[in-house]
PDB file of C-alpha atoms in Angstrom:
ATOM      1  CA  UNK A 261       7.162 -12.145  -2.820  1.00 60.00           C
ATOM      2  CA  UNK A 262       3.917 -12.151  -0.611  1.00 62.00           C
ATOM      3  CA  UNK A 263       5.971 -13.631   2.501  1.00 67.00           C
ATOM      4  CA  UNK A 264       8.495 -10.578   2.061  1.00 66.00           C
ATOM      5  CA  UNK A 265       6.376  -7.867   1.396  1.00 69.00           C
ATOM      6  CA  UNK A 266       4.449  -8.380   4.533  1.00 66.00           C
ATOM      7  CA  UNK A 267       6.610  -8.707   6.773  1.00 70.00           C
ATOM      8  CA  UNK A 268       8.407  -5.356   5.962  1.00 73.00           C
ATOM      9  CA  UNK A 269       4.760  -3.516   5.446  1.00 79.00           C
ATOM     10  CA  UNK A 270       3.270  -5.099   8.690  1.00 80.00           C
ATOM     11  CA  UNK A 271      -0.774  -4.471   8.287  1.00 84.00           C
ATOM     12  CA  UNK A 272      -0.605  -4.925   4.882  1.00 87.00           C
ATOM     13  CA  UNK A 273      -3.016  -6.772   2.707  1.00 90.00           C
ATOM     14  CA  UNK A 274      -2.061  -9.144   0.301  1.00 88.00           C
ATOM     15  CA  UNK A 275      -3.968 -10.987  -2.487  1.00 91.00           C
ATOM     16  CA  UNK A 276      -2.597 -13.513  -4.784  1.00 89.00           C
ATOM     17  CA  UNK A 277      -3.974 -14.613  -7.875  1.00 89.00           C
ATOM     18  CA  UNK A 278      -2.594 -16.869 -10.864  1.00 88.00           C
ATOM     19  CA  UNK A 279      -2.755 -13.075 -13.016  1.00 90.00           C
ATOM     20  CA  UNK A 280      -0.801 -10.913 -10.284  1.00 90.00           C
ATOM     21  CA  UNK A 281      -0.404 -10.083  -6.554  1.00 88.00           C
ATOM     22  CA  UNK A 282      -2.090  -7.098  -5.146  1.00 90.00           C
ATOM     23  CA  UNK A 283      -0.647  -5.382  -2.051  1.00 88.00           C
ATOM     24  CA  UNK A 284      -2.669  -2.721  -0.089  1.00 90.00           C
ATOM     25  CA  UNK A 285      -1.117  -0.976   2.416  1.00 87.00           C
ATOM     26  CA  UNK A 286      -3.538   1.830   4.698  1.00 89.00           C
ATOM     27  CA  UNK A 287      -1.894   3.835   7.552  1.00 84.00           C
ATOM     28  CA  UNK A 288      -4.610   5.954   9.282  1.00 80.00           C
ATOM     29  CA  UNK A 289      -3.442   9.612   9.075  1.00 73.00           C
ATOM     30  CA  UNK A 290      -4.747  12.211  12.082  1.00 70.00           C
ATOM     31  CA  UNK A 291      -8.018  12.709  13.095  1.00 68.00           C
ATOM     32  CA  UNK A 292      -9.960  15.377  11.223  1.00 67.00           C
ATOM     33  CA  UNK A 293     -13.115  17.098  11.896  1.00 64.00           C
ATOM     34  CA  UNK A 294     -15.972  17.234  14.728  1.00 68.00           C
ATOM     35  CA  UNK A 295     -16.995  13.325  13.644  1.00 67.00           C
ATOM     36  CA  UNK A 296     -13.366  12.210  14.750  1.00 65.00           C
ATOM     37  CA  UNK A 297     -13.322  10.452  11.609  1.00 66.00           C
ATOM     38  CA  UNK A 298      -9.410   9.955  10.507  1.00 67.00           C
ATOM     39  CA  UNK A 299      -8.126  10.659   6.899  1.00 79.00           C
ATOM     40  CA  UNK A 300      -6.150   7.507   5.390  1.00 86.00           C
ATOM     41  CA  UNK A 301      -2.870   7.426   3.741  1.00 90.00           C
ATOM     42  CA  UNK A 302      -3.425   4.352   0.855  1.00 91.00           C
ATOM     43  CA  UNK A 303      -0.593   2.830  -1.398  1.00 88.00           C
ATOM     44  CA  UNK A 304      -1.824   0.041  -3.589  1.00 89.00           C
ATOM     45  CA  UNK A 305       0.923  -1.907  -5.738  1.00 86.00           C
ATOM     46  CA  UNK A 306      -0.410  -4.799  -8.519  1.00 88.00           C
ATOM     47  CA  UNK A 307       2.578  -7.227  -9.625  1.00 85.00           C
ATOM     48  CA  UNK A 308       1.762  -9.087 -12.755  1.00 88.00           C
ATOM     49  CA  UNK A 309       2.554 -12.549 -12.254  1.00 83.00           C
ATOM     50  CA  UNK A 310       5.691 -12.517 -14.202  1.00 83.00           C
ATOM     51  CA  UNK A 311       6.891  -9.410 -11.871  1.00 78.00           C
ATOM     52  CA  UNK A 312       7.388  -8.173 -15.287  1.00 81.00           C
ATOM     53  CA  UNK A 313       4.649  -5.525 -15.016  1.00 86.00           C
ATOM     54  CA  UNK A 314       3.614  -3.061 -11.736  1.00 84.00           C
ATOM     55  CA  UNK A 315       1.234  -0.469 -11.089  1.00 89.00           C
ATOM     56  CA  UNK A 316       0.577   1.605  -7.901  1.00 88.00           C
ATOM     57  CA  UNK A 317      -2.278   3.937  -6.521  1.00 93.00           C
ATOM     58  CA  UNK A 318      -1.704   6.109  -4.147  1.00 91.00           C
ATOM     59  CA  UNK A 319      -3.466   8.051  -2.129  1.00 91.00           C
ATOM     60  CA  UNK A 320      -2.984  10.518   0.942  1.00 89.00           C
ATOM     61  CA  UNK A 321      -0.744  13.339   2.218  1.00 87.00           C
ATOM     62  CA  UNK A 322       2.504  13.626  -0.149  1.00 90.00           C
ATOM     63  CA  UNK A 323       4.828  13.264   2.652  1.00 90.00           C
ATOM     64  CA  UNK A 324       3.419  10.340   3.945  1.00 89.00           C
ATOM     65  CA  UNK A 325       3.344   8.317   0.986  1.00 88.00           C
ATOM     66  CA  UNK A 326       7.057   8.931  -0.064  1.00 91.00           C
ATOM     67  CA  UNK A 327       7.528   7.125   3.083  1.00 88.00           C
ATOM     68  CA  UNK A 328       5.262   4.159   2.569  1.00 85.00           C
ATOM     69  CA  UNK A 329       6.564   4.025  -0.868  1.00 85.00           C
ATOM     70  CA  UNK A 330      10.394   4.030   0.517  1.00 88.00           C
ATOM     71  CA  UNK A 331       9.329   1.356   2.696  1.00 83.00           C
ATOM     72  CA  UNK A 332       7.547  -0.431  -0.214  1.00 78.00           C
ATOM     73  CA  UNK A 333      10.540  -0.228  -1.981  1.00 79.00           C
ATOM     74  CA  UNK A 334      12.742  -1.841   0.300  1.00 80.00           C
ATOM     75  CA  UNK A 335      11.014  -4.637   1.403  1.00 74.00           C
ATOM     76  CA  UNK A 336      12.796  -7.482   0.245  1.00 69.00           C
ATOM     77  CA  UNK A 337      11.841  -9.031  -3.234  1.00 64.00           C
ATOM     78  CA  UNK A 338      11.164 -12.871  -3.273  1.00 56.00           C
TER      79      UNK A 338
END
């Protein structure tokens, strides 16, 4: 699942434990203010290890996300 994942979410962040993986996936979104700080687009998916059980987080600008979660969706399962 891992090995799938990120290569179809490249940047992603992937952490594997013996209770469930956890994928984070951070796009930086445009720059915002006098700082030039930049806002970030966040989708965060846990997989319980028997890919029985899932839970995302998201957070960012709604029409960035649908995409990230589109992509998220059709990256290959293992």
């Amino acid at each position: 699942m891992s090995e799938a994942v990120a290569g179809a979410l490249p940047g992603a962040c992937i952490e594997d434990s013996h209770r469930s993986t956890r994928v984070t996936w951070q796009r930086p979104g445009p720059q915002h203010g006098h700082d030039g700080s930049h806002r970030v687009d966040s989708v965060r998916v846990t997989i319980g290890a028997s890919g029985e059980r899932t839970s995302v987080e998201v957070s960012g600008r709604p029409k960035q996300i649908v995409a990230m979660l589109a992509a998220f969706a059709a990256a290959p399962a293992g």
